[in-house]
PDB file of N, CA and C in Angstrom:
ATOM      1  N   UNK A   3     -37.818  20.666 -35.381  1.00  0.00           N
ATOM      2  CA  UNK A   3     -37.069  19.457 -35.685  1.00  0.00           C
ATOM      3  C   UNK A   3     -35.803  19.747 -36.489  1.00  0.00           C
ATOM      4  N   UNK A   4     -35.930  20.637 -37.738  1.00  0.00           N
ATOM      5  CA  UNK A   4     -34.614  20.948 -38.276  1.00  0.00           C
ATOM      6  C   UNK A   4     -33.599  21.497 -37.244  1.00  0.00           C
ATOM      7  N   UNK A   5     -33.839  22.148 -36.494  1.00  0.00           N
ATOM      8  CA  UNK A   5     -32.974  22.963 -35.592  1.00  0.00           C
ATOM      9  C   UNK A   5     -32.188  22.126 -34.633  1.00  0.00           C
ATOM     10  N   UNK A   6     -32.879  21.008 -34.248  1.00  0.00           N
ATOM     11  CA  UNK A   6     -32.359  19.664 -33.285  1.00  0.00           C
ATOM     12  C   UNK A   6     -31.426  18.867 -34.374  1.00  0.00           C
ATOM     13  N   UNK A   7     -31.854  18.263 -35.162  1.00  0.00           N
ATOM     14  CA  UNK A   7     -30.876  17.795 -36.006  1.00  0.00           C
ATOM     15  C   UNK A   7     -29.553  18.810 -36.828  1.00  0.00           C
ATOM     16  N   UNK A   8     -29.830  20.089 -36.391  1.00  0.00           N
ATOM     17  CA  UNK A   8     -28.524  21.175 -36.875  1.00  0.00           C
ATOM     18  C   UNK A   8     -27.248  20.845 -36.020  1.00  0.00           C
ATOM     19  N   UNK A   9     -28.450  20.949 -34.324  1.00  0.00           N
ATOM     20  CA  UNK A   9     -27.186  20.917 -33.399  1.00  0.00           C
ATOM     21  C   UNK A   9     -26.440  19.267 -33.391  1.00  0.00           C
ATOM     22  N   UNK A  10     -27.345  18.090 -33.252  1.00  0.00           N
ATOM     23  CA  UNK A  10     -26.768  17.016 -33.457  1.00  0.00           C
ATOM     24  C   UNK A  10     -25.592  16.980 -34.767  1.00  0.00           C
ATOM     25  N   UNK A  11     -25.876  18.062 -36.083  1.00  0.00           N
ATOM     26  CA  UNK A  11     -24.895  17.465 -36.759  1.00  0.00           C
ATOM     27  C   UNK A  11     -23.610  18.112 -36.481  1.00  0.00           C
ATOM     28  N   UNK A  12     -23.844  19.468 -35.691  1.00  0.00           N
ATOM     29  CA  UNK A  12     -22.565  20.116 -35.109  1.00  0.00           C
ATOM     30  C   UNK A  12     -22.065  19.742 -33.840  1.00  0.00           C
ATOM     31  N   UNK A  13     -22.551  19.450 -33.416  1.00  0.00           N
ATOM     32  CA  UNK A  13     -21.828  18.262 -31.994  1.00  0.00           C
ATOM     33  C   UNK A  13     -21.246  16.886 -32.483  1.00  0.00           C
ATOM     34  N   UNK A  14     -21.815  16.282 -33.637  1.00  0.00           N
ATOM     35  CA  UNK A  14     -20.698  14.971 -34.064  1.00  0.00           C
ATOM     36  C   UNK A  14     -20.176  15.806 -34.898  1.00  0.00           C
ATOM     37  N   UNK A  15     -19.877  17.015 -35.617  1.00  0.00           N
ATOM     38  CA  UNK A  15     -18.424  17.081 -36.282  1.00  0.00           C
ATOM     39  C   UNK A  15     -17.587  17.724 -35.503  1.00  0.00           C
ATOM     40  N   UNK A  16     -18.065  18.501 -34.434  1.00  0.00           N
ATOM     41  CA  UNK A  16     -16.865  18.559 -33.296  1.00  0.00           C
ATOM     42  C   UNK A  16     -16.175  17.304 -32.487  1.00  0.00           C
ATOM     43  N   UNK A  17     -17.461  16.552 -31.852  1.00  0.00           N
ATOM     44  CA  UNK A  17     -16.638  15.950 -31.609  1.00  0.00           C
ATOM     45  C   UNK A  17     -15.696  14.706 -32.504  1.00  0.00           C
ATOM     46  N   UNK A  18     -16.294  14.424 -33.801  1.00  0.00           N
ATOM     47  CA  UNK A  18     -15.306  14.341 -34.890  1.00  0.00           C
ATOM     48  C   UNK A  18     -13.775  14.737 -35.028  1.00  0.00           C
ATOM     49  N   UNK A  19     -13.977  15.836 -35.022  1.00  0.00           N
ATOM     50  CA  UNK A  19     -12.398  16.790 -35.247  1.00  0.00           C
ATOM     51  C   UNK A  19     -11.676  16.609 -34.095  1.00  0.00           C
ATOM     52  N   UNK A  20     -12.546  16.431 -32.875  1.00  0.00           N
ATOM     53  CA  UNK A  20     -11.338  16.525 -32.137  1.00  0.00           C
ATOM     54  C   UNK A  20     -11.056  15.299 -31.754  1.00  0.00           C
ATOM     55  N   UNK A  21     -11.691  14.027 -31.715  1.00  0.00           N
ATOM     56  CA  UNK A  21     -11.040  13.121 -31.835  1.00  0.00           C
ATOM     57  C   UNK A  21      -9.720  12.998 -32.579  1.00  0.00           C
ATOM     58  N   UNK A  22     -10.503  13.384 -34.349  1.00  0.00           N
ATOM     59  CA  UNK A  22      -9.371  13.239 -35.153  1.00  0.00           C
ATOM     60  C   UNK A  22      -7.902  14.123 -34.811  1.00  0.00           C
ATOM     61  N   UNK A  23      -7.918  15.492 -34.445  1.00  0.00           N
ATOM     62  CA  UNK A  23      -7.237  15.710 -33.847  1.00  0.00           C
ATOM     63  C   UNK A  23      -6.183  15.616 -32.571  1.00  0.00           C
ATOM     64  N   UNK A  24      -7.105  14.680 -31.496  1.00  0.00           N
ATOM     65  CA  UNK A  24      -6.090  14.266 -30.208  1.00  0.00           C
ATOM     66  C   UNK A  24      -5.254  13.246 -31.190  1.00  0.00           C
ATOM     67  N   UNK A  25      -5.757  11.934 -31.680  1.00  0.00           N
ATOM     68  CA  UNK A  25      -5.041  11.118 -32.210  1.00  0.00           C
ATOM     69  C   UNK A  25      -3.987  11.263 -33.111  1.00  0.00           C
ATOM     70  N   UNK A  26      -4.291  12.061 -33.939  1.00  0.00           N
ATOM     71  CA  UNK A  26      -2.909  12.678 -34.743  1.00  0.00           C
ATOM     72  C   UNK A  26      -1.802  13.646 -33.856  1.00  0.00           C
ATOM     73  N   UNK A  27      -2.350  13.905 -32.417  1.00  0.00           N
ATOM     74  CA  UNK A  27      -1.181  14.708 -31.471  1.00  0.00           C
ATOM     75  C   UNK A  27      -0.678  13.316 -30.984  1.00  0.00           C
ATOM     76  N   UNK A  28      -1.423  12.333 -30.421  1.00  0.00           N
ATOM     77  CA  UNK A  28      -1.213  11.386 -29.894  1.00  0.00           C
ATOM     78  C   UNK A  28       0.216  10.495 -30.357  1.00  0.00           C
ATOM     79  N   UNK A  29      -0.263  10.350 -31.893  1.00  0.00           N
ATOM     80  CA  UNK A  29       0.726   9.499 -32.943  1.00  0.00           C
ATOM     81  C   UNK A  29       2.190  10.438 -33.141  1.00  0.00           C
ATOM     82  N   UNK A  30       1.871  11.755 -32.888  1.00  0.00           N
ATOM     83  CA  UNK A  30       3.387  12.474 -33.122  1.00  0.00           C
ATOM     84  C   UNK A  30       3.979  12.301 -31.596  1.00  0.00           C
ATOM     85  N   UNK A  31       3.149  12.555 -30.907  1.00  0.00           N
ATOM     86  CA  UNK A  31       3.704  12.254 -29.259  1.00  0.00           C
ATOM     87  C   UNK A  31       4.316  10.863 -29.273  1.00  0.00           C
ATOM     88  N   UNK A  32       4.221   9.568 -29.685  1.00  0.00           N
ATOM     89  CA  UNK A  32       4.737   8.934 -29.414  1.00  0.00           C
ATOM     90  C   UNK A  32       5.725   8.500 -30.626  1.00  0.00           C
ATOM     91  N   UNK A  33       5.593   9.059 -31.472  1.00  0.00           N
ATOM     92  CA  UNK A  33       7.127   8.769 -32.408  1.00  0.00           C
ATOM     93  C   UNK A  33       7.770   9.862 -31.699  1.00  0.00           C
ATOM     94  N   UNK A  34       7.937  11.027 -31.131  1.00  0.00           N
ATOM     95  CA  UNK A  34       9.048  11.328 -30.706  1.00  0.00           C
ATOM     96  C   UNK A  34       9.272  10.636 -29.521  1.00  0.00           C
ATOM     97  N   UNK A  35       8.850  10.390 -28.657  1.00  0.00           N
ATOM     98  CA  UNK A  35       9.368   9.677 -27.335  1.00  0.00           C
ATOM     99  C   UNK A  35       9.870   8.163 -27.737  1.00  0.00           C
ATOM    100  N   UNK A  36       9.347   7.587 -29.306  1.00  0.00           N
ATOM    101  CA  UNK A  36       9.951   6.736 -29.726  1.00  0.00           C
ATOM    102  C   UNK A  36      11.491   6.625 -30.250  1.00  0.00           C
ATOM    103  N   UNK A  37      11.700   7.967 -30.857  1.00  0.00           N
ATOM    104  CA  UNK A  37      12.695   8.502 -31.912  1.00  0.00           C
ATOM    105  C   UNK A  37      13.856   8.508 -30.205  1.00  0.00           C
ATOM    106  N   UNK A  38      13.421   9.577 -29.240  1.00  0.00           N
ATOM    107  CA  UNK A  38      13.811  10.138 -27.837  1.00  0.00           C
ATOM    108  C   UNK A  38      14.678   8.561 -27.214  1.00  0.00           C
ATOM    109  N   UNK A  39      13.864   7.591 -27.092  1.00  0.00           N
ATOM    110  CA  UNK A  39      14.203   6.159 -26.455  1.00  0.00           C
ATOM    111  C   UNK A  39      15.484   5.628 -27.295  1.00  0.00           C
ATOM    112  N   UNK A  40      15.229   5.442 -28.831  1.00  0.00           N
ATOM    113  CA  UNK A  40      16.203   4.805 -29.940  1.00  0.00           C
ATOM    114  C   UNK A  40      17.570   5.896 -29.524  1.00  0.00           C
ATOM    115  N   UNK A  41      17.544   7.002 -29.682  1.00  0.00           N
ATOM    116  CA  UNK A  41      18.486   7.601 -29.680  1.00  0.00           C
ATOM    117  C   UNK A  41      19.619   7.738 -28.269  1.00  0.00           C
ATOM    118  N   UNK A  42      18.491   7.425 -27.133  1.00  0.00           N
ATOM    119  CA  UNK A  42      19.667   7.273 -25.760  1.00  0.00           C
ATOM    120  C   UNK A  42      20.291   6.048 -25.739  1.00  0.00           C
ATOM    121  N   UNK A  43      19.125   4.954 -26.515  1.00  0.00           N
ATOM    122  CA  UNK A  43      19.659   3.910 -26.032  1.00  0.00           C
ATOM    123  C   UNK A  43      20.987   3.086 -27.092  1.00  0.00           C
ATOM    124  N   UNK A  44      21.312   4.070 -27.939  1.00  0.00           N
ATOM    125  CA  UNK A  44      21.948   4.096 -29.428  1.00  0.00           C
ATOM    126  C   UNK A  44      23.568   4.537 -28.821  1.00  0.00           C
ATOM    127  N   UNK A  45      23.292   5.599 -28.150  1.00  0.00           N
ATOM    128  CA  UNK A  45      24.780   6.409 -26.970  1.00  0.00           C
ATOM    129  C   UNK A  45      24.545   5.534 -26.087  1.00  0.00           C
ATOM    130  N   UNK A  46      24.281   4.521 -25.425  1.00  0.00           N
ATOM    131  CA  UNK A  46      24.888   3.939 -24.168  1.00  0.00           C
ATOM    132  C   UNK A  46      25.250   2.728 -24.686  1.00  0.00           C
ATOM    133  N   UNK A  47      26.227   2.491 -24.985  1.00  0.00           N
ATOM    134  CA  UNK A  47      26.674   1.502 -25.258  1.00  0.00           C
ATOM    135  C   UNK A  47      27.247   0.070 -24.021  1.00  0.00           C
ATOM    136  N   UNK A  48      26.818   0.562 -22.983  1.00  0.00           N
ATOM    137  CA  UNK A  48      27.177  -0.610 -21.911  1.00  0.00           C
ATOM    138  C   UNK A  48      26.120  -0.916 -21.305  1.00  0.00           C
ATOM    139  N   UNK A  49      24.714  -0.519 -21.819  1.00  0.00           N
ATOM    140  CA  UNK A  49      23.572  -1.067 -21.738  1.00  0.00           C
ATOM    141  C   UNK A  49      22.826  -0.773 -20.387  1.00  0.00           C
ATOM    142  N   UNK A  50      23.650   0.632 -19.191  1.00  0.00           N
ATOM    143  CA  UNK A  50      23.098   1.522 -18.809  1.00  0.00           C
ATOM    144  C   UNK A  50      21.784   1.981 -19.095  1.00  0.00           C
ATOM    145  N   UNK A  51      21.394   1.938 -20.153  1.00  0.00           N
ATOM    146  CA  UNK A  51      19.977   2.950 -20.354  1.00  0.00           C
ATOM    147  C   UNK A  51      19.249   1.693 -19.972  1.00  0.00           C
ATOM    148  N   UNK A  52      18.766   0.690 -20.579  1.00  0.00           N
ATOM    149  CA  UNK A  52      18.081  -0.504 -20.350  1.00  0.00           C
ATOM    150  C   UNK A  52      17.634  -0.724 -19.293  1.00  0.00           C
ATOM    151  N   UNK A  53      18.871  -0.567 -17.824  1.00  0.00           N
ATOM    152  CA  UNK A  53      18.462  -0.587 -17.014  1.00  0.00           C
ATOM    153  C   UNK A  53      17.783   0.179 -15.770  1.00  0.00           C
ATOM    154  N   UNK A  54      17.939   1.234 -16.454  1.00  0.00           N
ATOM    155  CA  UNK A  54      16.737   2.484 -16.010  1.00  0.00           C
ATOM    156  C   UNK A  54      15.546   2.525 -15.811  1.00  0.00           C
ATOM    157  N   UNK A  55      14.904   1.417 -16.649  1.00  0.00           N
ATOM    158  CA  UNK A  55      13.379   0.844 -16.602  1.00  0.00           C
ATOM    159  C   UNK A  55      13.151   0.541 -15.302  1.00  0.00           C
ATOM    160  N   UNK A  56      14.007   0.003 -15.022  1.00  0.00           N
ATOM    161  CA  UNK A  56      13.550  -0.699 -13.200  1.00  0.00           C
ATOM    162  C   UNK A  56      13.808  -0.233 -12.341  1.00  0.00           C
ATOM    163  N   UNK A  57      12.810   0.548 -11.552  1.00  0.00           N
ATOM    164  CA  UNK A  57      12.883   0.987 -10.712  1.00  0.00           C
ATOM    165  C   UNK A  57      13.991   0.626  -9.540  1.00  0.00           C
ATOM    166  N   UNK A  58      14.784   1.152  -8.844  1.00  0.00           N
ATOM    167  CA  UNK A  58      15.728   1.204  -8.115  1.00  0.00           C
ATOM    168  C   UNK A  58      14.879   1.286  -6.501  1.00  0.00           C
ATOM    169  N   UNK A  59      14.975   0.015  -5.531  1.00  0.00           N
ATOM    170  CA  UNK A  59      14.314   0.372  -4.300  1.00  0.00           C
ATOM    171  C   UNK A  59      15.536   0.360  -2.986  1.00  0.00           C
ATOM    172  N   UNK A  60      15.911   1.091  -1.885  1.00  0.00           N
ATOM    173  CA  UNK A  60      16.675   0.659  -0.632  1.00  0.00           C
ATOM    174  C   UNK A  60      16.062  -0.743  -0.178  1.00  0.00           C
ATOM    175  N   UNK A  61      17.051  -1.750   0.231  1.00  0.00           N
ATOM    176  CA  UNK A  61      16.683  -2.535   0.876  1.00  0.00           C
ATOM    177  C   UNK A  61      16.192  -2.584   1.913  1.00  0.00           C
ATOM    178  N   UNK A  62      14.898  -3.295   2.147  1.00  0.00           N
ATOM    179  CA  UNK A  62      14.303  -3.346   3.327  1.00  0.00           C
ATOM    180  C   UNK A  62      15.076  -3.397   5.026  1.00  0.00           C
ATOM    181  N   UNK A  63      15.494  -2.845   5.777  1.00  0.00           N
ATOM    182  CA  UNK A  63      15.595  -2.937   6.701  1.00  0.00           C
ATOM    183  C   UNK A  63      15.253  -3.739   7.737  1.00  0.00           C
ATOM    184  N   UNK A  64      16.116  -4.613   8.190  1.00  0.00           N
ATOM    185  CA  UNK A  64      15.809  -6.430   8.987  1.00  0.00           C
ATOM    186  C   UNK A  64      14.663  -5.786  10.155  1.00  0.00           C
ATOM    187  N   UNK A  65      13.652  -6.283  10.546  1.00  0.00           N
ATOM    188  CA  UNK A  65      13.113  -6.275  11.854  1.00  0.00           C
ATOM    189  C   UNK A  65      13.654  -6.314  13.141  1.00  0.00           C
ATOM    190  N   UNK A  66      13.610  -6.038  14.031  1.00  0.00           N
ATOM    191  CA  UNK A  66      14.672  -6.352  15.548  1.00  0.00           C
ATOM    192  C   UNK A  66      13.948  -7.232  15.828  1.00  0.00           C
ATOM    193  N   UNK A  67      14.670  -8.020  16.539  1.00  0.00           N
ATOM    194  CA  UNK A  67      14.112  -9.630  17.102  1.00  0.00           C
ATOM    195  C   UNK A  67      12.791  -9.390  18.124  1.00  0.00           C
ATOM    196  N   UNK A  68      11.778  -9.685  18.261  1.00  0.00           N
ATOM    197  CA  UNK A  68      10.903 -10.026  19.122  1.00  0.00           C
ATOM    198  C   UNK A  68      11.415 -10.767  20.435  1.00  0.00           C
ATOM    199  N   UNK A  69      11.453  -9.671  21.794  1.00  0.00           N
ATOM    200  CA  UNK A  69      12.119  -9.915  22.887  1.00  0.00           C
ATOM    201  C   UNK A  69      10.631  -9.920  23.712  1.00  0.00           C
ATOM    202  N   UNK A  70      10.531 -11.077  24.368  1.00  0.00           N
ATOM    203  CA  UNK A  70       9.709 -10.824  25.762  1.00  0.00           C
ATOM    204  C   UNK A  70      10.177  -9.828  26.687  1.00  0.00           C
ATOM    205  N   UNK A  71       9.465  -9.318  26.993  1.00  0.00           N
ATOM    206  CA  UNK A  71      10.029  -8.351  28.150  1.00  0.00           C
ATOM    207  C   UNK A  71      10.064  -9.362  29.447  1.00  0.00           C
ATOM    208  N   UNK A  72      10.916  -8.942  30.119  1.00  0.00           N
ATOM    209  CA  UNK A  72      11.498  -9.290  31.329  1.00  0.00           C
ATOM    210  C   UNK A  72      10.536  -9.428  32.457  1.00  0.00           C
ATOM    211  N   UNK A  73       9.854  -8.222  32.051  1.00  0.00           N
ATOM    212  CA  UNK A  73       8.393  -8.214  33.444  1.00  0.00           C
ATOM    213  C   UNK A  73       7.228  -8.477  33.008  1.00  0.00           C
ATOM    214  N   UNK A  74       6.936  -8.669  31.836  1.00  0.00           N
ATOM    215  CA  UNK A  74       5.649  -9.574  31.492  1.00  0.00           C
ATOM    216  C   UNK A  74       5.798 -10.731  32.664  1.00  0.00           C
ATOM    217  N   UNK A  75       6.199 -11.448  32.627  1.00  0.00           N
ATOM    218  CA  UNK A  75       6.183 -12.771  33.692  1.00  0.00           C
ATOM    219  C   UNK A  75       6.088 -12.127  34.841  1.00  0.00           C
ATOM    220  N   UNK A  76       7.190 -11.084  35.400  1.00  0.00           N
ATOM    221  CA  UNK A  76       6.504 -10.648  37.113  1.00  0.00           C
ATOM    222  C   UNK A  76       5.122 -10.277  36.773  1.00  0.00           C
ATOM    223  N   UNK A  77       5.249 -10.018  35.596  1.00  0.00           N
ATOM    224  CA  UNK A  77       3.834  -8.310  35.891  1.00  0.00           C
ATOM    225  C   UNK A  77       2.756  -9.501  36.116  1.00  0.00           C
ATOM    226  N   UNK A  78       2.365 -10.685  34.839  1.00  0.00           N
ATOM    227  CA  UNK A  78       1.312 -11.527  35.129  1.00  0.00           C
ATOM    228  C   UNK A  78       1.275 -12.623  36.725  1.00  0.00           C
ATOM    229  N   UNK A  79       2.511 -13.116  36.782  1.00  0.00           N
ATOM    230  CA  UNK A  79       2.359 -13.207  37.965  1.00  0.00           C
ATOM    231  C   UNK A  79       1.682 -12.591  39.094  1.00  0.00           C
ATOM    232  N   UNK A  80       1.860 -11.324  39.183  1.00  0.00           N
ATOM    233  CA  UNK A  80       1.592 -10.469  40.241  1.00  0.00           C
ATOM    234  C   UNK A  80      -0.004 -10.475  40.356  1.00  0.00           C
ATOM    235  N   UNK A  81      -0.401 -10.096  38.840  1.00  0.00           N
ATOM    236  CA  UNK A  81      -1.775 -10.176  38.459  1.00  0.00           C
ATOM    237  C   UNK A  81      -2.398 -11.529  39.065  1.00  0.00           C
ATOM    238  N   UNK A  82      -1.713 -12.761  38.761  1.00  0.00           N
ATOM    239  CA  UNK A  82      -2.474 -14.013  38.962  1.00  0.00           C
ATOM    240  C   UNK A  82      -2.507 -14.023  41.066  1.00  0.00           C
ATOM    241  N   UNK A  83      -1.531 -13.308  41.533  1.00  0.00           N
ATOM    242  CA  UNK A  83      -1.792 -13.574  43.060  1.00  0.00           C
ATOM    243  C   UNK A  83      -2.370 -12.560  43.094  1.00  0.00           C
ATOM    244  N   UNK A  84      -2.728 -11.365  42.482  1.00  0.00           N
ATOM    245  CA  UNK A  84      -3.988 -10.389  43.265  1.00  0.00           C
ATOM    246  C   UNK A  84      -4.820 -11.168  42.763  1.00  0.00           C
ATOM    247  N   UNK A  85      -5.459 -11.831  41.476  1.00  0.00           N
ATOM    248  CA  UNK A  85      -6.651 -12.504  41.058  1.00  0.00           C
ATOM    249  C   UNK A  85      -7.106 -13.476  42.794  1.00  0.00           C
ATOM    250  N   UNK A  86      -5.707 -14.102  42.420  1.00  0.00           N
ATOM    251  CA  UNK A  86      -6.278 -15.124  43.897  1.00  0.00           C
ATOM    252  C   UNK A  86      -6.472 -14.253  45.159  1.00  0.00           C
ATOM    253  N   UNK A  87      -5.909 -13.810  45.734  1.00  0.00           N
ATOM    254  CA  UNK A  87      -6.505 -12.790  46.532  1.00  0.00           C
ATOM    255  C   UNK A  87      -8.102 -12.645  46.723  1.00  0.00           C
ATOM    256  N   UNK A  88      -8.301 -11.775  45.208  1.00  0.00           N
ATOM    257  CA  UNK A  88      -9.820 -11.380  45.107  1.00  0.00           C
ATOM    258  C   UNK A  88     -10.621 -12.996  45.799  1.00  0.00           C
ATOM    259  N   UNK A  89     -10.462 -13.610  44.895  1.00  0.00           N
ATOM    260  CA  UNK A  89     -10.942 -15.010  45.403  1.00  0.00           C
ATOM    261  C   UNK A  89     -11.302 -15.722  46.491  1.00  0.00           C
ATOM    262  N   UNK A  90      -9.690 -15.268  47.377  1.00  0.00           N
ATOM    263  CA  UNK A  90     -10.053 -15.618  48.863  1.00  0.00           C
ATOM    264  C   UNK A  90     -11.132 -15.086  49.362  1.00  0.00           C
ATOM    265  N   UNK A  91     -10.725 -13.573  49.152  1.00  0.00           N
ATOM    266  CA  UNK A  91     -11.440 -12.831  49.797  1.00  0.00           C
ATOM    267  C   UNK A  91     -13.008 -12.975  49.457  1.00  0.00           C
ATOM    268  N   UNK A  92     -13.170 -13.623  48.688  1.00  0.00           N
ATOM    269  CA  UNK A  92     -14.859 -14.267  48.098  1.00  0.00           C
ATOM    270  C   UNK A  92     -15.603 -12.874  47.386  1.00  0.00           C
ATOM    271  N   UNK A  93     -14.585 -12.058  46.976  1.00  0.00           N
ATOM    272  CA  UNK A  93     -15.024 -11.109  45.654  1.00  0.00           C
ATOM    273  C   UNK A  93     -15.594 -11.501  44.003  1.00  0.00           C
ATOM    274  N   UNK A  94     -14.834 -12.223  44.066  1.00  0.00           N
ATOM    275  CA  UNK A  94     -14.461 -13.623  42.890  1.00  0.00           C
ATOM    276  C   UNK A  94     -15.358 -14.798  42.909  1.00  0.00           C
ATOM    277  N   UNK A  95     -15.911 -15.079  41.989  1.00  0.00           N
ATOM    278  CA  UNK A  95     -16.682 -16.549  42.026  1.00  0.00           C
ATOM    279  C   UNK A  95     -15.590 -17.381  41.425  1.00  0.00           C
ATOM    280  N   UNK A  96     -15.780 -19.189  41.482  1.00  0.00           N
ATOM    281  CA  UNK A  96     -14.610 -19.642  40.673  1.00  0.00           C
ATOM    282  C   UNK A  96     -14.848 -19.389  39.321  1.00  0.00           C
ATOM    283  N   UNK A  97     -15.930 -19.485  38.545  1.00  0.00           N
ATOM    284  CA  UNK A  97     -15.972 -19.256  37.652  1.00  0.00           C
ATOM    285  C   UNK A  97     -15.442 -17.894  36.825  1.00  0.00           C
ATOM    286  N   UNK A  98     -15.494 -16.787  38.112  1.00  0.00           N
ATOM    287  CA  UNK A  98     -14.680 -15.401  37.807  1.00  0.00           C
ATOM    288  C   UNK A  98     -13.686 -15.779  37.470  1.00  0.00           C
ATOM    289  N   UNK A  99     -13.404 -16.050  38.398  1.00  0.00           N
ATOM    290  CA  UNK A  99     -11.583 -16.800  38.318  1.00  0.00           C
ATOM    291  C   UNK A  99     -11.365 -16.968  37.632  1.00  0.00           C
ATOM    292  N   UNK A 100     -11.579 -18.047  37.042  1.00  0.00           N
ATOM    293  CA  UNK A 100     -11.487 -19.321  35.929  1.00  0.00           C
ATOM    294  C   UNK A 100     -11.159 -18.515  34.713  1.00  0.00           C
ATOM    295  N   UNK A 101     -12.447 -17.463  34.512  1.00  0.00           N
ATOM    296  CA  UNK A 101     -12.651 -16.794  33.133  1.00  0.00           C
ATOM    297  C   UNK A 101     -11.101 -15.468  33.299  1.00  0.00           C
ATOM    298  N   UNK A 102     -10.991 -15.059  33.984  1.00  0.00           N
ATOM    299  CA  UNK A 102      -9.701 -13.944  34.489  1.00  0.00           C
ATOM    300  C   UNK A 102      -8.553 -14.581  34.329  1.00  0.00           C
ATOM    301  N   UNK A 103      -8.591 -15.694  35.169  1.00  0.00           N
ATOM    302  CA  UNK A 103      -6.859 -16.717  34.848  1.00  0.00           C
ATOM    303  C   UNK A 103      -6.980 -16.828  33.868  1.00  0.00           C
ATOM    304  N   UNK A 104      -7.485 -16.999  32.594  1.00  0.00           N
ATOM    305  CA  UNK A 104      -7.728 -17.474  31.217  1.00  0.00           C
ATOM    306  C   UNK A 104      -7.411 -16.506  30.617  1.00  0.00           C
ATOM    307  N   UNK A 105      -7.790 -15.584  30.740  1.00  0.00           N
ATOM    308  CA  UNK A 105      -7.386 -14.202  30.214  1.00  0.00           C
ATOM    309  C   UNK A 105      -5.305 -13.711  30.539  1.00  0.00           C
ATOM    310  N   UNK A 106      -5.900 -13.984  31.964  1.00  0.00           N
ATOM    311  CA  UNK A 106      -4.195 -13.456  31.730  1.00  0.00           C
ATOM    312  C   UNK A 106      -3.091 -14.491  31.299  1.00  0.00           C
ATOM    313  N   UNK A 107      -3.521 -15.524  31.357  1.00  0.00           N
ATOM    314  CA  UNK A 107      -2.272 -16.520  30.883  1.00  0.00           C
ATOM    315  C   UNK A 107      -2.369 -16.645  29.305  1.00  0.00           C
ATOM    316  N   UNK A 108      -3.457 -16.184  28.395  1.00  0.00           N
ATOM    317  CA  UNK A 108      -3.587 -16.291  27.281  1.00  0.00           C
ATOM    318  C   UNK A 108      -2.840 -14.732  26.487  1.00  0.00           C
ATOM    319  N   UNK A 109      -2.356 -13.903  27.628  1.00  0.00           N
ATOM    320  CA  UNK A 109      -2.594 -12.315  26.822  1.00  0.00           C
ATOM    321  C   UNK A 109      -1.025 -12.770  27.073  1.00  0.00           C
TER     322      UNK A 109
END
């Protein structure tokens, strides 16, 4: 039992110290990047630095217009007289049909 409570008390003063230690790197790390900020923004006097914060993006580029193609209409057409075709020819039930014309006039 002494030997378990040795290591418990040397594992919380490590990790003790080094807490205490990141945080005191931590607190000098950010007074200089504090000191670093005051001082650029002290030389720009036309208020240049300020706007450095914001990210800078290219403008989006417009979409090209959405054109039907020209032969969609032959092409489904063509489709709807082979459909009928099939039909004549009694390949096709109407209900085939029905469900196929539906399809292509909807796509």
């Amino acid at each position: 039992m002494p030997g378990l409570l040795r290591g418990l008390a040397r594992t919380a003063a490590v990790a003790g110290t080094a807490t205490a230690v990141a945080g005191r790197v931590r607190r000098r790390q950010d007074a200089k990047f504090a000191q670093k900020d005051a001082d650029a923004a002290a030389n720009d006097p036309q208020g240049q630095y300020a706007q450095q914060d914001e990210p800078q993006y290219a403008p989006q580029p417009a979409a090209p217009p959405q054109e039907a193609p020209a032969d969609a209409t032959s092409d489904r057409l063509d489709q709807l007289k082979q459909l009928g075709d099939l039909k004549a020819s009694g390949v096709l039930t109407d209900a085939e049909f029905e469900a196929q014309k539906a399809k292509i006039l909807a796509g």
